[in-house]
PDB file of C-alpha atoms in Angstrom:
ATOM      1  CA  MET Z 101     -25.665 103.582  96.570  1.00 46.00           C
ATOM      2  CA  SER Z 102     -28.191 104.072  93.820  1.00 46.00           C
ATOM      3  CA  LYS Z 103     -29.558 101.126  91.938  1.00 47.00           C
ATOM      4  CA  LYS Z 104     -28.351 101.066  88.348  1.00 47.00           C
ATOM      5  CA  GLU Z 105     -30.753 100.266  85.567  1.00 48.00           C
ATOM      6  CA  GLY Z 106     -30.839  96.615  84.544  1.00 49.00           C
ATOM      7  CA  GLN Z 107     -29.598  95.348  87.936  1.00 52.00           C
ATOM      8  CA  GLN Z 108     -31.585  92.785  89.854  1.00 52.00           C
ATOM      9  CA  PRO Z 109     -33.252  93.935  93.087  1.00 48.00           C
ATOM     10  CA  GLU Z 110     -31.006  93.469  96.093  1.00 57.00           C
ATOM     11  CA  SER Z 111     -31.765  90.785  98.652  1.00 63.00           C
ATOM     12  CA  GLY Z 112     -32.219  91.574 102.331  1.00 65.00           C
ATOM     13  CA  ALA Z 113     -28.729  90.236 103.058  1.00 70.00           C
ATOM     14  CA  ASP Z 114     -27.220  92.517 100.389  1.00 77.00           C
ATOM     15  CA  VAL Z 115     -29.008  95.574 101.789  1.00 76.00           C
ATOM     16  CA  ALA Z 116     -27.926  94.727 105.345  1.00 76.00           C
ATOM     17  CA  LYS Z 117     -24.335  94.240 104.210  1.00 79.00           C
ATOM     18  CA  GLU Z 118     -24.396  97.538 102.315  1.00 82.00           C
ATOM     19  CA  ASN Z 119     -25.790  99.380 105.366  1.00 77.00           C
ATOM     20  CA  LEU Z 120     -23.125  97.795 107.560  1.00 78.00           C
ATOM     21  CA  GLU Z 121     -20.377  98.903 105.191  1.00 82.00           C
ATOM     22  CA  ARG Z 122     -21.789 102.467 105.084  1.00 81.00           C
ATOM     23  CA  SER Z 123     -21.959 102.715 108.853  1.00 77.00           C
ATOM     24  CA  ALA Z 124     -18.417 101.407 109.124  1.00 76.00           C
ATOM     25  CA  GLU Z 125     -17.267 104.084 106.676  1.00 78.00           C
ATOM     26  CA  ASP Z 126     -19.176 106.781 108.611  1.00 73.00           C
ATOM     27  CA  LEU Z 127     -17.650 105.709 111.907  1.00 69.00           C
ATOM     28  CA  GLU Z 128     -14.164 105.594 110.449  1.00 72.00           C
ATOM     29  CA  HIS Z 129     -14.711 109.127 109.109  1.00 70.00           C
ATOM     30  CA  LEU Z 130     -15.846 110.369 112.537  1.00 64.00           C
ATOM     31  CA  ILE Z 131     -12.850 108.803 114.263  1.00 64.00           C
ATOM     32  CA  ALA Z 132     -10.482 110.263 111.696  1.00 64.00           C
ATOM     33  CA  ALA Z 133     -12.015 113.706 112.162  1.00 59.00           C
ATOM     34  CA  ASP Z 134     -10.902 113.532 115.802  1.00 57.00           C
ATOM     35  CA  SER Z 135     -14.238 114.874 117.009  1.00 57.00           C
ATOM     36  CA  PRO Z 136     -14.627 116.148 120.574  1.00 60.00           C
ATOM     37  CA  ASP Z 137     -16.981 113.248 121.282  1.00 72.00           C
ATOM     38  CA  ALA Z 138     -14.322 110.561 120.681  1.00 72.00           C
ATOM     39  CA  GLU Z 139     -15.539 108.407 123.596  1.00 79.00           C
ATOM     40  CA  ALA Z 140     -19.065 108.216 122.168  1.00 80.00           C
ATOM     41  CA  THR Z 141     -17.609 107.356 118.775  1.00 79.00           C
ATOM     42  CA  LYS Z 142     -15.575 104.498 120.219  1.00 84.00           C
ATOM     43  CA  GLN Z 143     -18.675 103.236 121.995  1.00 86.00           C
ATOM     44  CA  LEU Z 144     -20.617 103.353 118.705  1.00 87.00           C
ATOM     45  CA  GLN Z 145     -17.810 101.498 116.980  1.00 87.00           C
ATOM     46  CA  ALA Z 146     -17.889  98.771 119.660  1.00 90.00           C
ATOM     47  CA  GLU Z 147     -21.660  98.476 119.237  1.00 91.00           C
ATOM     48  CA  ARG Z 148     -21.232  98.308 115.474  1.00 91.00           C
ATOM     49  CA  ASP Z 149     -18.622  95.540 115.842  1.00 92.00           C
ATOM     50  CA  GLU Z 150     -20.973  93.597 118.119  1.00 93.00           C
ATOM     51  CA  LEU Z 151     -23.864  94.022 115.676  1.00 93.00           C
ATOM     52  CA  GLU Z 152     -21.653  92.934 112.784  1.00 93.00           C
ATOM     53  CA  ASP Z 153     -20.590  89.851 114.739  1.00 94.00           C
ATOM     54  CA  ASN Z 154     -24.229  89.038 115.523  1.00 94.00           C
ATOM     55  CA  TYR Z 155     -25.152  89.530 111.875  1.00 94.00           C
ATOM     56  CA  LEU Z 156     -22.388  87.191 110.681  1.00 94.00           C
ATOM     57  CA  ARG Z 157     -23.385  84.551 113.232  1.00 95.00           C
ATOM     58  CA  ALA Z 158     -27.040  84.776 112.197  1.00 94.00           C
ATOM     59  CA  ALA Z 159     -26.103  84.535 108.510  1.00 94.00           C
ATOM     60  CA  ALA Z 160     -23.986  81.432 109.232  1.00 95.00           C
ATOM     61  CA  GLU Z 161     -26.826  79.873 111.226  1.00 95.00           C
ATOM     62  CA  ILE Z 162     -29.277  80.489 108.375  1.00 95.00           C
ATOM     63  CA  LYS Z 163     -26.854  78.907 105.924  1.00 95.00           C
ATOM     64  CA  ASN Z 164     -26.482  75.852 108.194  1.00 96.00           C
ATOM     65  CA  MET Z 165     -30.260  75.564 108.599  1.00 96.00           C
ATOM     66  CA  ASN Z 166     -30.769  75.692 104.837  1.00 95.00           C
ATOM     67  CA  ALA Z 167     -28.159  72.956 104.331  1.00 95.00           C
ATOM     68  CA  ARG Z 168     -29.804  70.809 107.022  1.00 95.00           C
ATOM     69  CA  PHE Z 169     -33.272  71.296 105.511  1.00 95.00           C
ATOM     70  CA  LYS Z 170     -31.983  70.449 102.057  1.00 94.00           C
ATOM     71  CA  LYS Z 171     -30.444  67.228 103.359  1.00 93.00           C
ATOM     72  CA  GLU Z 172     -33.683  66.309 105.132  1.00 91.00           C
ATOM     73  CA  ARG Z 173     -35.715  66.954 101.953  1.00 91.00           C
ATOM     74  CA  GLU Z 174     -33.322  64.727  99.986  1.00 87.00           C
ATOM     75  CA  GLN Z 175     -33.694  61.953 102.583  1.00 85.00           C
ATOM     76  CA  LEU Z 176     -37.484  62.239 102.462  1.00 83.00           C
ATOM     77  CA  ALA Z 177     -37.489  62.072  98.678  1.00 81.00           C
ATOM     78  CA  ARG Z 178     -35.043  59.134  98.630  1.00 80.00           C
ATOM     79  CA  TYR Z 179     -37.150  57.018 100.982  1.00 81.00           C
ATOM     80  CA  ASP Z 180     -40.527  58.273  99.812  1.00 80.00           C
ATOM     81  CA  GLY Z 181     -43.087  55.487  99.751  1.00 83.00           C
ATOM     82  CA  GLN Z 182     -41.290  53.239 102.246  1.00 86.00           C
ATOM     83  CA  LYS Z 183     -44.490  52.636 104.213  1.00 88.00           C
ATOM     84  CA  VAL Z 184     -46.488  51.694 101.107  1.00 90.00           C
ATOM     85  CA  ILE Z 185     -43.750  49.409  99.813  1.00 91.00           C
ATOM     86  CA  THR Z 186     -43.525  47.614 103.152  1.00 90.00           C
ATOM     87  CA  ALA Z 187     -47.301  47.072 103.062  1.00 91.00           C
ATOM     88  CA  ILE Z 188     -47.104  45.617  99.521  1.00 92.00           C
ATOM     89  CA  LEU Z 189     -44.377  43.047 100.257  1.00 93.00           C
ATOM     90  CA  PRO Z 190     -46.740  40.450 101.840  1.00 93.00           C
ATOM     91  CA  SER Z 191     -48.860  40.574  98.672  1.00 93.00           C
ATOM     92  CA  LEU Z 192     -45.779  39.855  96.591  1.00 94.00           C
ATOM     93  CA  ASP Z 193     -44.969  36.928  98.900  1.00 93.00           C
ATOM     94  CA  ASN Z 194     -48.475  35.521  98.385  1.00 93.00           C
ATOM     95  CA  LEU Z 195     -48.222  35.874  94.614  1.00 94.00           C
ATOM     96  CA  GLU Z 196     -44.893  34.008  94.660  1.00 92.00           C
ATOM     97  CA  ARG Z 197     -46.434  31.240  96.815  1.00 92.00           C
ATOM     98  CA  ALA Z 198     -49.294  30.954  94.313  1.00 92.00           C
ATOM     99  CA  LEU Z 199     -46.765  30.630  91.489  1.00 93.00           C
ATOM    100  CA  ALA Z 200     -44.924  27.850  93.355  1.00 91.00           C
ATOM    101  CA  THR Z 201     -47.989  25.560  93.301  1.00 90.00           C
ATOM    102  CA  GLU Z 202     -48.248  22.817  90.691  1.00 91.00           C
ATOM    103  CA  VAL Z 203     -51.254  22.946  88.374  1.00 89.00           C
ATOM    104  CA  THR Z 204     -52.474  20.416  85.819  1.00 89.00           C
ATOM    105  CA  ASP Z 205     -55.794  21.891  84.750  1.00 90.00           C
ATOM    106  CA  PRO Z 206     -55.670  24.222  81.691  1.00 92.00           C
ATOM    107  CA  ALA Z 207     -57.901  26.794  83.421  1.00 91.00           C
ATOM    108  CA  ALA Z 208     -55.639  26.773  86.471  1.00 91.00           C
ATOM    109  CA  GLU Z 209     -52.632  27.151  84.154  1.00 92.00           C
ATOM    110  CA  GLN Z 210     -54.180  30.296  82.642  1.00 93.00           C
ATOM    111  CA  LEU Z 211     -54.908  31.644  86.103  1.00 92.00           C
ATOM    112  CA  LYS Z 212     -51.310  30.941  87.108  1.00 93.00           C
ATOM    113  CA  GLN Z 213     -50.100  32.790  84.008  1.00 93.00           C
ATOM    114  CA  GLY Z 214     -52.186  35.829  85.025  1.00 94.00           C
ATOM    115  CA  VAL Z 215     -50.767  35.698  88.553  1.00 94.00           C
ATOM    116  CA  SER Z 216     -47.284  35.510  87.028  1.00 94.00           C
ATOM    117  CA  MET Z 217     -47.940  38.652  84.999  1.00 95.00           C
ATOM    118  CA  VAL Z 218     -49.195  40.527  88.071  1.00 95.00           C
ATOM    119  CA  ALA Z 219     -46.162  39.402  90.083  1.00 95.00           C
ATOM    120  CA  SER Z 220     -43.703  40.459  87.369  1.00 95.00           C
ATOM    121  CA  HIS Z 221     -45.370  43.885  87.018  1.00 95.00           C
ATOM    122  CA  LEU Z 222     -45.239  44.356  90.777  1.00 94.00           C
ATOM    123  CA  GLN Z 223     -41.564  43.307  90.896  1.00 93.00           C
ATOM    124  CA  GLN Z 224     -40.753  45.730  88.072  1.00 94.00           C
ATOM    125  CA  ALA Z 225     -42.535  48.599  89.843  1.00 93.00           C
ATOM    126  CA  LEU Z 226     -40.623  47.874  93.052  1.00 93.00           C
ATOM    127  CA  LYS Z 227     -37.351  47.713  91.128  1.00 93.00           C
ATOM    128  CA  GLU Z 228     -38.051  51.113  89.530  1.00 91.00           C
ATOM    129  CA  ALA Z 229     -38.749  52.527  93.005  1.00 89.00           C
ATOM    130  CA  GLY Z 230     -35.280  51.382  94.158  1.00 90.00           C
ATOM    131  CA  VAL Z 231     -36.331  48.221  95.996  1.00 93.00           C
ATOM    132  CA  THR Z 232     -33.960  45.265  95.730  1.00 93.00           C
ATOM    133  CA  GLU Z 233     -34.123  41.752  97.106  1.00 93.00           C
ATOM    134  CA  ILE Z 234     -31.560  40.929  99.786  1.00 94.00           C
ATOM    135  CA  GLN Z 235     -29.404  38.057  98.548  1.00 91.00           C
ATOM    136  CA  ALA Z 236     -29.287  35.463 101.271  1.00 91.00           C
ATOM    137  CA  GLU Z 237     -29.026  31.762 100.372  1.00 89.00           C
ATOM    138  CA  GLY Z 238     -25.425  30.586 100.444  1.00 87.00           C
ATOM    139  CA  SER Z 239     -24.108  33.939 101.652  1.00 90.00           C
ATOM    140  CA  LYS Z 240     -22.437  34.676 104.977  1.00 92.00           C
ATOM    141  CA  PHE Z 241     -24.959  35.438 107.720  1.00 93.00           C
ATOM    142  CA  ASP Z 242     -25.256  39.202 108.314  1.00 92.00           C
ATOM    143  CA  PRO Z 243     -27.521  40.228 111.215  1.00 93.00           C
ATOM    144  CA  ASN Z 244     -28.013  43.639 109.576  1.00 93.00           C
ATOM    145  CA  VAL Z 245     -29.949  42.133 106.657  1.00 94.00           C
ATOM    146  CA  HIS Z 246     -30.804  38.585 107.814  1.00 95.00           C
ATOM    147  CA  GLN Z 247     -33.037  37.412 110.636  1.00 94.00           C
ATOM    148  CA  ALA Z 248     -32.064  33.949 111.860  1.00 94.00           C
ATOM    149  CA  VAL Z 249     -35.161  31.979 112.870  1.00 94.00           C
ATOM    150  CA  GLN Z 250     -33.563  28.546 112.983  1.00 92.00           C
ATOM    151  CA  THR Z 251     -30.132  26.909 112.955  1.00 92.00           C
ATOM    152  CA  ILE Z 252     -28.890  23.634 111.529  1.00 92.00           C
ATOM    153  CA  THR Z 253     -25.641  21.782 111.950  1.00 90.00           C
ATOM    154  CA  ALA Z 254     -22.948  22.875 109.506  1.00 89.00           C
ATOM    155  CA  ASP Z 255     -21.889  20.295 106.885  1.00 88.00           C
ATOM    156  CA  ASP Z 256     -20.090  20.127 103.535  1.00 84.00           C
ATOM    157  CA  GLN Z 257     -22.946  21.833 101.669  1.00 86.00           C
ATOM    158  CA  HIS Z 258     -23.505  24.513 104.306  1.00 87.00           C
ATOM    159  CA  PRO Z 259     -20.352  25.851 106.013  1.00 89.00           C
ATOM    160  CA  ALA Z 260     -20.659  27.465 109.438  1.00 90.00           C
ATOM    161  CA  ASP Z 261     -22.189  30.969 109.624  1.00 90.00           C
ATOM    162  CA  THR Z 262     -23.769  30.778 106.186  1.00 92.00           C
ATOM    163  CA  VAL Z 263     -27.418  30.956 105.202  1.00 93.00           C
ATOM    164  CA  ALA Z 264     -28.667  27.439 104.468  1.00 93.00           C
ATOM    165  CA  GLN Z 265     -32.249  28.291 103.527  1.00 92.00           C
ATOM    166  CA  VAL Z 266     -34.413  31.373 103.006  1.00 93.00           C
ATOM    167  CA  LEU Z 267     -37.839  31.142 104.612  1.00 93.00           C
ATOM    168  CA  GLN Z 268     -38.970  34.632 103.604  1.00 93.00           C
ATOM    169  CA  LYS Z 269     -37.245  37.010 101.206  1.00 94.00           C
ATOM    170  CA  GLY Z 270     -35.866  40.264 102.515  1.00 95.00           C
ATOM    171  CA  TYR Z 271     -35.948  43.609 100.730  1.00 95.00           C
ATOM    172  CA  GLN Z 272     -34.200  46.939 100.974  1.00 94.00           C
ATOM    173  CA  LEU Z 273     -34.979  50.397  99.614  1.00 91.00           C
ATOM    174  CA  HIS Z 274     -31.687  51.797  98.323  1.00 88.00           C
ATOM    175  CA  ASP Z 275     -29.463  51.165 101.362  1.00 87.00           C
ATOM    176  CA  ARG Z 276     -32.220  50.918 104.016  1.00 90.00           C
ATOM    177  CA  VAL Z 277     -33.544  47.482 105.026  1.00 93.00           C
ATOM    178  CA  LEU Z 278     -37.322  47.351 104.660  1.00 92.00           C
ATOM    179  CA  ARG Z 279     -37.631  43.757 105.813  1.00 94.00           C
ATOM    180  CA  PRO Z 280     -34.766  41.426 106.751  1.00 95.00           C
ATOM    181  CA  ALA Z 281     -34.630  38.013 105.114  1.00 95.00           C
ATOM    182  CA  MET Z 282     -35.868  35.277 107.455  1.00 94.00           C
ATOM    183  CA  VAL Z 283     -33.265  32.537 107.195  1.00 95.00           C
ATOM    184  CA  VAL Z 284     -31.975  29.228 108.511  1.00 94.00           C
ATOM    185  CA  VAL Z 285     -28.287  29.510 109.477  1.00 94.00           C
ATOM    186  CA  ALA Z 286     -25.694  26.729 109.584  1.00 92.00           C
ATOM    187  CA  LYS Z 287     -23.798  26.571 112.905  1.00 90.00           C
TER     188      LYS Z 287
END
């Protein structure tokens, strides 16, 4: 086939497919002509069928590989920065501990206000990156997102198998747990 003006250049797969179709047409023509070398023609046709089968299998494998690579790239992009975020979480914990202290001095109050601003900026940046805090206190204990470090006896305020207290907040990036919440569970 000749390339018409204005058409895009053919890809390797298109050229291979075109060549396969042409050889199939040539072989069909030879068989129809009832040539004296019919046995050789049948052998060529069998080889052509095998090559076509191999080509189709290779094309399917390439398609599957591309789909797999695309999925892997999406996973990498979705959880990009997980290591850095996990390293930042202890700093956020320390900022929150600093904010929990009582201050009476005006200078200390200003310092606490600055720490509060840093903590809120850090929380906002984590939120924009897809990091969320794991809700724990009062919820049913889930070993997938909670790490029980202590148990207490269940009572009216804390029914059995619920989180009574959070000792350290847990976080997750999208649907992946970065750090489980360290909790006290009522038993």
